[in-house]
Amino acid sequence: MNHDLIIIGGGPGGYVCAIRAAQLGLNVAIVEVEDRLGGTCARVGCIPSKAMLESSHKYTELKHGLTDHGIKLGKVDLDLSAMLKRKDDIVKTLTGGVDMLMKKNKITRYLGLGSFVSRVDNQVTITVTPPDKKEKPATLTAPRVIIATGSKPAPLRGVEIDGKNIGTSTEALAYDKVPGHLVVIGGGYIGMELGSVWLRLGAKVTIVEYLDRIFPGLDSELAADAHKLFIKQGFTFVLGAKVIGAKSTKDGAVVEIEGKDRKPDSIKCDKVLLAVGRAPNTAGLNVEAVGLKLDDRGKVPVNEQFETSVPGIYAIGDVIRGPMLAHKAEHEGIAVAEQMVTGYSHINYDAIPAVVYTHPELAGVGKTEDDLKAANIPYKKGIFHFRANGRARTLGDTDGKVKM
């Protein structure tokens, strides 16, 4: 089959790009190996984690947060299976909605793993191998192909993932019971969000972080404030600790750590969540067939128009430079589609916000104070504490501040 544009990957970047390109008149195909469109964000990332965060927040608020409002309740019970079903139903509804958008915009959907075959006479050829491999691979051609295959949880040497006692965010979204003790390797937004879910539901949660702070990349002052609040919530933090191994045991798991100022030690627990970041998902693309080379981090180098070193092949989202954020990928998807058709696109990466959906939430946009100091840029600083805000007082939620 021949198309004007083939997009490999049906996540936020890929499906948004497909819609915009179709709106601009291109004959578009989208290739996705999973049976549901929406990518990690919709299936096992942003959306299900936010569903669990909301449910767990309501649970802990009912247990502990209403007496000051003059509301007294009896015993509050947890129905984890119902909570997980709600999360799954939300995912099913939203991924089904993406399918409907593909049909509405007359975008051809191919189910399978997309791999490059060749680039000859300005035509790129790919094959699509169905997941069950019972059907023959489909062969597609187009003058332009976009790589939008997203990312996967980054591995860590010595950590043996078995999907049972030691897993990634995917497994942590579907524990069949609340762990007695959950160890989270990594103090970034994924680890802290999912750690918050299970802490609220009754688990002991220990965060092990290699750096001496949580939330690397966010404003250090706000991260330090949040750290103090998380300790009050019941989190245990082991900072400045290098994880040198993690293995499943008969009744749980054990995490081995060491550090510059600490002796080697081990932490026994029921579950381990590995959350040390994400890595570009380029496995199986066979980029060598078209002469495309990845950088030393496995990312796809692109120019300002998102085109790779191979004419006609583009890349967006988590597989290229920049923060691995769904809304960043979506914006790039729109930009590359408009660049192809109109010859113009623009993205201000300094205006892309970052949000952590813990409680309290953290959010920022633009340069942090740390960025300005590192670049020797003079600045003025202003802070307003929520404890002085009337609305925050009426909500009974006065932790935090706004920083300009």
Coordinates of N, CA, C and O in Angstrom, one line a residue, residues 172-253:
A172 N 3.2 -1.6 38.6 CA 2.8 -0.9 39.8 C 1.4 -0.3 39.6 O 0.8 0.2 40.6
L173 N 0.9 -0.2 38.4 CA -0.4 0.3 38.2 C -1.5 -0.8 38.4 O -2.7 -0.6 38.2
A174 N -1.0 -2.0 38.7 CA -2.0 -3.2 38.7 C -1.7 -4.2 39.8 O -2.0 -5.4 39.6
Y175 N -1.1 -3.8 40.9 CA -0.9 -4.7 42.0 C -2.2 -5.2 42.4 O -3.2 -4.5 42.6
D176 N -2.3 -6.5 42.7 CA -3.6 -7.1 43.1 C -3.9 -6.9 44.6 O -5.0 -7.2 45.0
K177 N -2.9 -6.5 45.3 CA -3.1 -6.2 46.7 C -2.1 -5.1 47.1 O -1.1 -4.9 46.5
V178 N -2.4 -4.4 48.2 CA -1.5 -3.3 48.7 C -0.3 -3.9 49.3 O -0.4 -4.8 50.2
P179 N 0.9 -3.6 48.8 CA 2.2 -4.2 49.3 C 2.3 -3.7 50.8 O 2.0 -2.6 51.1
G180 N 2.9 -4.6 51.6 CA 3.2 -4.2 52.9 C 4.3 -3.2 52.9 O 4.3 -2.2 53.6
H181 N 5.4 -3.4 52.1 CA 6.5 -2.5 52.0 C 6.9 -2.4 50.5 O 7.2 -3.4 49.9
L182 N 6.8 -1.2 49.9 CA 7.2 -1.0 48.5 C 8.4 -0.1 48.5 O 8.5 1.0 49.1
V183 N 9.4 -0.6 47.8 CA 10.7 0.2 47.6 C 10.6 0.7 46.2 O 10.5 0.0 45.2
V184 N 10.7 2.0 46.1 CA 10.8 2.7 44.8 C 12.2 3.1 44.5 O 12.8 3.9 45.3
I185 N 12.8 2.6 43.4 CA 14.1 3.1 43.0 C 13.9 4.2 42.0 O 13.5 4.1 40.9
G186 N 14.3 5.4 42.5 CA 14.1 6.6 41.7 C 13.2 7.6 42.3 O 12.0 7.3 42.6
G187 N 13.7 8.8 42.6 CA 12.9 9.9 43.2 C 12.3 10.9 42.2 O 12.2 12.1 42.6
G188 N 12.1 10.5 41.0 CA 11.5 11.4 40.0 C 10.0 11.4 40.1 O 9.4 10.8 41.0
Y189 N 9.3 12.0 39.0 CA 7.9 12.1 39.1 C 7.2 10.8 39.0 O 6.1 10.6 39.7
I190 N 7.7 9.8 38.3 CA 7.0 8.5 38.2 C 7.0 7.8 39.5 O 6.0 7.3 40.0
G191 N 8.2 7.8 40.1 CA 8.4 7.1 41.4 C 7.5 7.7 42.5 O 6.9 7.1 43.3
M192 N 7.5 9.1 42.5 CA 6.8 9.8 43.6 C 5.3 9.7 43.4 O 4.5 9.6 44.4
E193 N 4.8 9.7 42.1 CA 3.4 9.6 41.9 C 2.9 8.2 42.3 O 1.9 8.1 43.0
L194 N 3.5 7.2 41.8 CA 3.0 5.8 42.1 C 3.3 5.5 43.6 O 2.5 4.7 44.2
G195 N 4.4 6.0 44.1 CA 4.6 5.8 45.5 C 3.5 6.5 46.4 O 3.1 5.9 47.4
S196 N 3.0 7.6 45.9 CA 1.9 8.3 46.6 C 0.7 7.4 46.6 O 0.0 7.3 47.6
V197 N 0.4 6.8 45.5 CA -0.8 6.0 45.4 C -0.8 4.9 46.4 O -1.7 4.7 47.2
W198 N 0.3 4.1 46.5 CA 0.3 3.0 47.4 C 0.6 3.4 48.9 O 0.1 2.7 49.8
L199 N 1.2 4.5 49.1 CA 1.3 5.0 50.5 C -0.1 5.4 51.0 O -0.4 5.0 52.1
R200 N -0.9 6.0 50.2 CA -2.2 6.4 50.6 C -3.1 5.2 50.9 O -4.0 5.2 51.7
L201 N -2.9 4.1 50.1 CA -3.7 2.9 50.3 C -3.2 2.0 51.4 O -3.8 1.0 51.6
G202 N -2.1 2.4 52.0 CA -1.7 1.7 53.2 C -0.3 1.0 53.2 O 0.1 0.4 54.2
A203 N 0.5 1.2 52.1 CA 1.8 0.6 52.1 C 2.8 1.5 52.8 O 2.7 2.7 52.9
K204 N 3.8 0.8 53.3 CA 5.0 1.6 53.7 C 5.8 1.8 52.4 O 6.1 0.8 51.6
V205 N 6.3 3.0 52.1 CA 7.0 3.3 50.9 C 8.3 3.9 51.2 O 8.4 4.9 51.9
T206 N 9.4 3.3 50.6 CA 10.7 3.8 50.8 C 11.2 4.2 49.4 O 11.2 3.5 48.4
I207 N 11.6 5.5 49.3 CA 12.2 6.0 48.0 C 13.7 6.0 48.1 O 14.3 6.6 49.0
V208 N 14.3 5.3 47.2 CA 15.8 5.2 47.1 C 16.2 6.0 45.9 O 15.9 5.7 44.8
E209 N 17.0 7.1 46.1 CA 17.4 8.0 45.0 C 19.0 8.1 45.1 O 19.6 8.4 46.1
Y210 N 19.6 8.1 43.9 CA 21.0 8.2 43.7 C 21.5 9.6 44.1 O 22.6 9.8 44.7
L211 N 20.7 10.6 43.7 CA 21.1 12.0 44.0 C 20.8 12.3 45.5 O 20.1 11.6 46.1
D212 N 21.2 13.5 45.9 CA 20.9 13.9 47.3 C 19.6 14.7 47.3 O 19.3 15.4 48.3
R213 N 18.7 14.6 46.3 CA 17.5 15.4 46.2 C 16.5 14.6 45.4 O 16.9 13.7 44.7
I214 N 15.2 14.9 45.5 CA 14.2 14.3 44.7 C 13.9 15.3 43.6 O 14.3 16.5 43.6
F215 N 13.1 14.8 42.6 CA 12.7 15.6 41.4 C 13.9 16.3 40.7 O 13.8 17.6 40.6
P216 N 14.9 15.6 40.2 CA 15.9 16.3 39.5 C 15.3 17.0 38.2 O 14.4 16.4 37.6
G217 N 15.8 18.2 38.0 CA 15.3 18.9 36.8 C 14.2 19.9 37.2 O 14.1 21.0 36.5
L218 N 13.5 19.7 38.3 CA 12.6 20.7 38.8 C 13.3 21.7 39.7 O 14.4 21.5 40.1
D219 N 12.7 22.9 39.9 CA 13.3 23.9 40.8 C 13.7 23.3 42.1 O 12.8 22.6 42.8
S220 N 14.9 23.4 42.5 CA 15.4 22.7 43.7 C 14.7 23.2 45.0 O 14.6 22.5 46.0
E221 N 14.4 24.5 45.0 CA 13.7 25.1 46.2 C 12.3 24.4 46.4 O 12.0 24.0 47.5
L222 N 11.6 24.3 45.3 CA 10.3 23.7 45.4 C 10.4 22.2 45.7 O 9.6 21.6 46.5
A223 N 11.4 21.6 45.1 CA 11.6 20.1 45.4 C 11.9 19.9 46.9 O 11.4 18.9 47.5
A224 N 12.7 20.8 47.5 CA 13.1 20.6 48.9 C 11.9 20.8 49.8 O 11.7 20.1 50.8
D225 N 11.0 21.8 49.4 CA 9.8 22.0 50.2 C 8.9 20.8 50.1 O 8.3 20.3 51.1
A226 N 8.8 20.2 48.9 CA 7.9 19.0 48.7 C 8.5 17.9 49.5 O 7.7 17.1 50.1
H227 N 9.8 17.7 49.5 CA 10.4 16.6 50.2 C 10.0 16.6 51.7 O 9.7 15.6 52.3
K228 N 10.0 17.8 52.3 CA 9.6 17.9 53.7 C 8.1 17.5 53.9 O 7.8 16.8 54.9
L229 N 7.3 17.9 53.0 CA 5.9 17.5 53.1 C 5.7 16.0 52.9 O 4.8 15.4 53.5
F230 N 6.5 15.4 52.0 CA 6.3 14.0 51.8 C 6.8 13.2 53.0 O 6.2 12.1 53.3
I231 N 7.8 13.7 53.7 CA 8.2 13.0 54.9 C 7.0 13.0 56.0 O 6.7 12.0 56.6
K232 N 6.3 14.2 56.0 CA 5.2 14.3 56.9 C 4.1 13.3 56.6 O 3.3 12.8 57.4
Q233 N 3.9 13.1 55.2 CA 2.9 12.1 54.8 C 3.2 10.7 55.1 O 2.3 9.8 55.1
G234 N 4.5 10.4 55.4 CA 4.9 9.0 55.8 C 5.9 8.4 54.9 O 6.3 7.2 55.2
F235 N 6.4 9.0 53.9 CA 7.4 8.5 53.0 C 8.7 8.3 53.8 O 9.1 9.2 54.7
T236 N 9.5 7.3 53.5 CA 10.9 7.2 53.9 C 11.8 7.4 52.8 O 11.6 6.8 51.7
F237 N 12.8 8.2 52.9 CA 13.7 8.5 51.9 C 15.1 8.1 52.2 O 15.6 8.2 53.3
V238 N 15.8 7.4 51.2 CA 17.2 7.1 51.3 C 17.8 7.8 50.1 O 17.8 7.3 49.0
L239 N 18.4 8.9 50.4 CA 19.0 9.7 49.3 C 20.6 9.5 49.3 O 21.2 9.0 50.2
G240 N 21.2 9.8 48.1 CA 22.6 9.6 47.9 C 23.0 8.2 48.0 O 24.1 7.8 48.4
A241 N 22.1 7.3 47.5 CA 22.3 5.8 47.6 C 22.3 5.2 46.2 O 21.3 5.5 45.4
K242 N 23.3 4.5 45.9 CA 23.3 3.8 44.6 C 22.8 2.4 44.8 O 23.3 1.6 45.7
V243 N 21.9 2.0 44.0 CA 21.3 0.6 44.0 C 22.3 -0.2 43.1 O 22.5 0.0 42.0
I244 N 22.8 -1.3 43.8 CA 23.8 -2.1 43.1 C 23.2 -3.5 42.8 O 23.8 -4.3 42.1
G245 N 21.9 -3.7 43.2 CA 21.2 -4.9 42.9 C 19.9 -5.0 43.5 O 19.6 -4.4 44.5
A246 N 19.0 -5.8 42.9 CA 17.7 -6.1 43.4 C 17.2 -7.4 42.9 O 17.3 -7.7 41.7
K247 N 16.8 -8.3 43.8 CA 16.4 -9.6 43.4 C 15.2 -10.1 44.2 O 14.9 -9.6 45.3
S248 N 14.4 -10.9 43.5 CA 13.2 -11.4 44.1 C 13.6 -12.5 45.1 O 14.6 -13.2 44.9
T249 N 12.9 -12.7 46.2 CA 13.1 -13.7 47.2 C 11.8 -14.6 47.2 O 10.8 -14.3 46.6
K250 N 11.8 -15.6 48.1 CA 10.6 -16.4 48.2 C 9.4 -15.6 48.7 O 8.2 -15.9 48.2
D251 N 9.6 -14.7 49.5 CA 8.4 -13.9 50.1 C 8.5 -12.4 49.8 O 7.9 -11.6 50.5
G252 N 9.2 -12.0 48.8 CA 9.3 -10.6 48.4 C 10.5 -10.3 47.6 O 10.7 -10.9 46.5
A253 N 11.3 -9.3 48.0 CA 12.4 -8.9 47.3 C 13.4 -8.2 48.2 O 13.1 -7.9 49.4

